[in-house]
Amino acid sequence: MVELKSEAALAAMREAGRVVATALAAVERAAGIGVSLLELDEVARDVLRAAGARSPFLGYRPSFAPVPFPAVICASVNDAVVHGIPDGYRLRDGDLVSIDCGAVLGGWAGDAAVSFTVGTPRPEDVALIDATRRALDAGIAAAVAGGRLGDIAHAIGTVARGAGYGLLDGFGGHGIGRTMHEDPHVPNEGRPGRGFPLKPGLVLALEPMLTAGGADTHTTDPDGWTLRTTDGTRAAHIEHTVAITPDGPRILTLR
């Protein structure tokens, strides 16, 4: 079931989105050579705690997961695309890091992700992150009332494929509102003019996941959560929560 949100609900979701944006900014500032992923998770926990928000990630257990997710961020490094579990790994010079974070505040959810490099960036990583950001920007630009879900998918996929990158097969964005994951599913590739109609009040989490090697396939770590590229190449993941409004797309998770 798809719920269209009122202006009051969008305002409440914006507050949840601010918490997510603050947490992601704090984590990115804290990320440096020698800092562990567990330490980054603690940074995000502190932000959520200070805001009076809870994490929709912590304890989340979808049907595919062998155990509930044990952290408030997903921390995916280098060839890990998404869903990385924070552990004692300490960041190294040149690492490519993707951090996904959510927050529930006042009964409404926000969800966003960033990708960045640590220390000396590799030019190819900078290009991959830039393409992921451009793919997201294209998807957001297509999130207009009167359009279709396929318009967003087509916009994201066109940028990603045009830059020569792969897209994580079977994964994409989603509706969001009272819970983190709601209908509809938002593919990162598709045909324009097809799919669910975009109406004012619809809120979507858009999240392109690009792989440097061009392959769409992935492997799953023994933890049952972490997804990695099959060829060992690096990946980037950037996400925003976006509302469809009569005046155009409204990003609810801006910093």
mmCIF file with all atom_site columns, N, CA, C and O in Angstrom, residues 134-156:
data_model
loop_
_atom_site.group_PDB
_atom_site.id
_atom_site.type_symbol
_atom_site.label_atom_id
_atom_site.label_alt_id
_atom_site.label_comp_id
_atom_site.label_asym_id
_atom_site.label_entity_id
_atom_site.label_seq_id
_atom_site.pdbx_PDB_ins_code
_atom_site.Cartn_x
_atom_site.Cartn_y
_atom_site.Cartn_z
_atom_site.occupancy
_atom_site.B_iso_or_equiv
_atom_site.pdbx_formal_charge
_atom_site.auth_seq_id
_atom_site.auth_comp_id
_atom_site.auth_asym_id
_atom_site.auth_atom_id
_atom_site.pdbx_PDB_model_num
ATOM 1  N N  . ARG A 1 134 ? 25.753 12.173 -9.782  1.00 0.00 ? 134 ARG A N  1
ATOM 2  C CA . ARG A 1 134 ? 25.028 12.667 -10.959 1.00 0.00 ? 134 ARG A CA 1
ATOM 3  C C  . ARG A 1 134 ? 23.826 11.786 -11.276 1.00 0.00 ? 134 ARG A C  1
ATOM 4  O O  . ARG A 1 134 ? 22.771 12.286 -11.706 1.00 0.00 ? 134 ARG A O  1
ATOM 5  N N  . ALA A 1 135 ? 23.979 10.482 -11.059 1.00 0.00 ? 135 ALA A N  1
ATOM 6  C CA . ALA A 1 135 ? 22.844 9.578  -11.281 1.00 0.00 ? 135 ALA A CA 1
ATOM 7  C C  . ALA A 1 135 ? 21.714 9.890  -10.307 1.00 0.00 ? 135 ALA A C  1
ATOM 8  O O  . ALA A 1 135 ? 20.531 9.923  -10.683 1.00 0.00 ? 135 ALA A O  1
ATOM 9  N N  . LEU A 1 136 ? 22.069 10.148 -9.051  1.00 0.00 ? 136 LEU A N  1
ATOM 10 C CA . LEU A 1 136 ? 21.050 10.507 -8.067  1.00 0.00 ? 136 LEU A CA 1
ATOM 11 C C  . LEU A 1 136 ? 20.397 11.840 -8.431  1.00 0.00 ? 136 LEU A C  1
ATOM 12 O O  . LEU A 1 136 ? 19.167 11.973 -8.377  1.00 0.00 ? 136 LEU A O  1
ATOM 13 N N  . ASP A 1 137 ? 21.205 12.809 -8.815  1.00 0.00 ? 137 ASP A N  1
ATOM 14 C CA . ASP A 1 137 ? 20.659 14.116 -9.202  1.00 0.00 ? 137 ASP A CA 1
ATOM 15 C C  . ASP A 1 137 ? 19.676 13.982 -10.362 1.00 0.00 ? 137 ASP A C  1
ATOM 16 O O  . ASP A 1 137 ? 18.630 14.651 -10.395 1.00 0.00 ? 137 ASP A O  1
ATOM 17 N N  . ALA A 1 138 ? 20.007 13.104 -11.308 1.00 0.00 ? 138 ALA A N  1
ATOM 18 C CA . ALA A 1 138 ? 19.116 12.893 -12.453 1.00 0.00 ? 138 ALA A CA 1
ATOM 19 C C  . ALA A 1 138 ? 17.810 12.255 -12.004 1.00 0.00 ? 138 ALA A C  1
ATOM 20 O O  . ALA A 1 138 ? 16.722 12.613 -12.481 1.00 0.00 ? 138 ALA A O  1
ATOM 21 N N  . GLY A 1 139 ? 17.905 11.296 -11.083 1.00 0.00 ? 139 GLY A N  1
ATOM 22 C CA . GLY A 1 139 ? 16.704 10.670 -10.559 1.00 0.00 ? 139 GLY A CA 1
ATOM 23 C C  . GLY A 1 139 ? 15.830 11.657 -9.815  1.00 0.00 ? 139 GLY A C  1
ATOM 24 O O  . GLY A 1 139 ? 14.598 11.658 -9.964  1.00 0.00 ? 139 GLY A O  1
ATOM 25 N N  . ILE A 1 140 ? 16.456 12.519 -9.024  1.00 0.00 ? 140 ILE A N  1
ATOM 26 C CA . ILE A 1 140 ? 15.701 13.537 -8.297  1.00 0.00 ? 140 ILE A CA 1
ATOM 27 C C  . ILE A 1 140 ? 15.015 14.490 -9.261  1.00 0.00 ? 140 ILE A C  1
ATOM 28 O O  . ILE A 1 140 ? 13.841 14.844 -9.088  1.00 0.00 ? 140 ILE A O  1
ATOM 29 N N  . ALA A 1 141 ? 15.716 14.906 -10.296 1.00 0.00 ? 141 ALA A N  1
ATOM 30 C CA . ALA A 1 141 ? 15.139 15.831 -11.278 1.00 0.00 ? 141 ALA A CA 1
ATOM 31 C C  . ALA A 1 141 ? 13.923 15.233 -11.971 1.00 0.00 ? 141 ALA A C  1
ATOM 32 O O  . ALA A 1 141 ? 13.016 15.962 -12.401 1.00 0.00 ? 141 ALA A O  1
ATOM 33 N N  . ALA A 1 142 ? 13.892 13.902 -12.083 1.00 0.00 ? 142 ALA A N  1
ATOM 34 C CA . ALA A 1 142 ? 12.767 13.223 -12.735 1.00 0.00 ? 142 ALA A CA 1
ATOM 35 C C  . ALA A 1 142 ? 11.613 12.943 -11.777 1.00 0.00 ? 142 ALA A C  1
ATOM 36 O O  . ALA A 1 142 ? 10.558 12.464 -12.208 1.00 0.00 ? 142 ALA A O  1
ATOM 37 N N  . ALA A 1 143 ? 11.794 13.254 -10.500 1.00 0.00 ? 143 ALA A N  1
ATOM 38 C CA . ALA A 1 143 ? 10.770 12.958 -9.491  1.00 0.00 ? 143 ALA A CA 1
ATOM 39 C C  . ALA A 1 143 ? 9.739  14.080 -9.441  1.00 0.00 ? 143 ALA A C  1
ATOM 40 O O  . ALA A 1 143 ? 9.648  14.839 -8.473  1.00 0.00 ? 143 ALA A O  1
ATOM 41 N N  . VAL A 1 144 ? 8.954  14.186 -10.487 1.00 0.00 ? 144 VAL A N  1
ATOM 42 C CA . VAL A 1 144 ? 7.986  15.283 -10.613 1.00 0.00 ? 144 VAL A CA 1
ATOM 43 C C  . VAL A 1 144 ? 6.567  14.726 -10.754 1.00 0.00 ? 144 VAL A C  1
ATOM 44 O O  . VAL A 1 144 ? 6.347  13.661 -11.340 1.00 0.00 ? 144 VAL A O  1
ATOM 45 N N  . ALA A 1 145 ? 5.617  15.473 -10.196 1.00 0.00 ? 145 ALA A N  1
ATOM 46 C CA . ALA A 1 145 ? 4.216  15.076 -10.283 1.00 0.00 ? 145 ALA A CA 1
ATOM 47 C C  . ALA A 1 145 ? 3.787  14.963 -11.735 1.00 0.00 ? 145 ALA A C  1
ATOM 48 O O  . ALA A 1 145 ? 4.136  15.800 -12.569 1.00 0.00 ? 145 ALA A O  1
ATOM 49 N N  . GLY A 1 146 ? 3.051  13.909 -12.034 1.00 0.00 ? 146 GLY A N  1
ATOM 50 C CA . GLY A 1 146 ? 2.609  13.650 -13.398 1.00 0.00 ? 146 GLY A CA 1
ATOM 51 C C  . GLY A 1 146 ? 3.490  12.673 -14.135 1.00 0.00 ? 146 GLY A C  1
ATOM 52 O O  . GLY A 1 146 ? 3.111  12.171 -15.194 1.00 0.00 ? 146 GLY A O  1
ATOM 53 N N  . GLY A 1 147 ? 4.672  12.411 -13.582 1.00 0.00 ? 147 GLY A N  1
ATOM 54 C CA . GLY A 1 147 ? 5.569  11.449 -14.198 1.00 0.00 ? 147 GLY A CA 1
ATOM 55 C C  . GLY A 1 147 ? 5.278  10.035 -13.729 1.00 0.00 ? 147 GLY A C  1
ATOM 56 O O  . GLY A 1 147 ? 4.251  9.757  -13.098 1.00 0.00 ? 147 GLY A O  1
ATOM 57 N N  . ARG A 1 148 ? 6.201  9.162  -14.044 1.00 0.00 ? 148 ARG A N  1
ATOM 58 C CA . ARG A 1 148 ? 6.080  7.753  -13.662 1.00 0.00 ? 148 ARG A CA 1
ATOM 59 C C  . ARG A 1 148 ? 7.375  7.292  -12.994 1.00 0.00 ? 148 ARG A C  1
ATOM 60 O O  . ARG A 1 148 ? 8.443  7.866  -13.207 1.00 0.00 ? 148 ARG A O  1
ATOM 61 N N  . LEU A 1 149 ? 7.252  6.224  -12.226 1.00 0.00 ? 149 LEU A N  1
ATOM 62 C CA . LEU A 1 149 ? 8.416  5.674  -11.546 1.00 0.00 ? 149 LEU A CA 1
ATOM 63 C C  . LEU A 1 149 ? 9.516  5.305  -12.541 1.00 0.00 ? 149 LEU A C  1
ATOM 64 O O  . LEU A 1 149 ? 10.712 5.465  -12.260 1.00 0.00 ? 149 LEU A O  1
ATOM 65 N N  . GLY A 1 150 ? 9.102  4.842  -13.716 1.00 0.00 ? 150 GLY A N  1
ATOM 66 C CA . GLY A 1 150 ? 10.078 4.489  -14.738 1.00 0.00 ? 150 GLY A CA 1
ATOM 67 C C  . GLY A 1 150 ? 10.908 5.667  -15.200 1.00 0.00 ? 150 GLY A C  1
ATOM 68 O O  . GLY A 1 150 ? 12.044 5.485  -15.662 1.00 0.00 ? 150 GLY A O  1
ATOM 69 N N  . ASP A 1 151 ? 10.376 6.880  -15.083 1.00 0.00 ? 151 ASP A N  1
ATOM 70 C CA . ASP A 1 151 ? 11.149 8.076  -15.454 1.00 0.00 ? 151 ASP A CA 1
ATOM 71 C C  . ASP A 1 151 ? 12.352 8.242  -14.539 1.00 0.00 ? 151 ASP A C  1
ATOM 72 O O  . ASP A 1 151 ? 13.456 8.588  -14.982 1.00 0.00 ? 151 ASP A O  1
ATOM 73 N N  . ILE A 1 152 ? 12.142 8.004  -13.236 1.00 0.00 ? 152 ILE A N  1
ATOM 74 C CA . ILE A 1 152 ? 13.238 8.092  -12.279 1.00 0.00 ? 152 ILE A CA 1
ATOM 75 C C  . ILE A 1 152 ? 14.262 6.993  -12.549 1.00 0.00 ? 152 ILE A C  1
ATOM 76 O O  . ILE A 1 152 ? 15.475 7.251  -12.605 1.00 0.00 ? 152 ILE A O  1
ATOM 77 N N  . ALA A 1 153 ? 13.779 5.772  -12.726 1.00 0.00 ? 153 ALA A N  1
ATOM 78 C CA . ALA A 1 153 ? 14.670 4.640  -12.980 1.00 0.00 ? 153 ALA A CA 1
ATOM 79 C C  . ALA A 1 153 ? 15.484 4.860  -14.245 1.00 0.00 ? 153 ALA A C  1
ATOM 80 O O  . ALA A 1 153 ? 16.694 4.601  -14.276 1.00 0.00 ? 153 ALA A O  1
ATOM 81 N N  . HIS A 1 154 ? 14.828 5.352  -15.287 1.00 0.00 ? 154 HIS A N  1
ATOM 82 C CA . HIS A 1 154 ? 15.511 5.584  -16.557 1.00 0.00 ? 154 HIS A CA 1
ATOM 83 C C  . HIS A 1 154 ? 16.583 6.665  -16.406 1.00 0.00 ? 154 HIS A C  1
ATOM 84 O O  . HIS A 1 154 ? 17.693 6.537  -16.946 1.00 0.00 ? 154 HIS A O  1
ATOM 85 N N  . ALA A 1 155 ? 16.277 7.718  -15.664 1.00 0.00 ? 155 ALA A N  1
ATOM 86 C CA . ALA A 1 155 ? 17.232 8.808  -15.481 1.00 0.00 ? 155 ALA A CA 1
ATOM 87 C C  . ALA A 1 155 ? 18.475 8.334  -14.743 1.00 0.00 ? 155 ALA A C  1
ATOM 88 O O  . ALA A 1 155 ? 19.616 8.653  -15.136 1.00 0.00 ? 155 ALA A O  1
ATOM 89 N N  . ILE A 1 156 ? 18.276 7.566  -13.687 1.00 0.00 ? 156 ILE A N  1
ATOM 90 C CA . ILE A 1 156 ? 19.414 7.042  -12.927 1.00 0.00 ? 156 ILE A CA 1
ATOM 91 C C  . ILE A 1 156 ? 20.247 6.095  -13.790 1.00 0.00 ? 156 ILE A C  1
ATOM 92 O O  . ILE A 1 156 ? 21.475 6.207  -13.869 1.00 0.00 ? 156 ILE A O  1
#
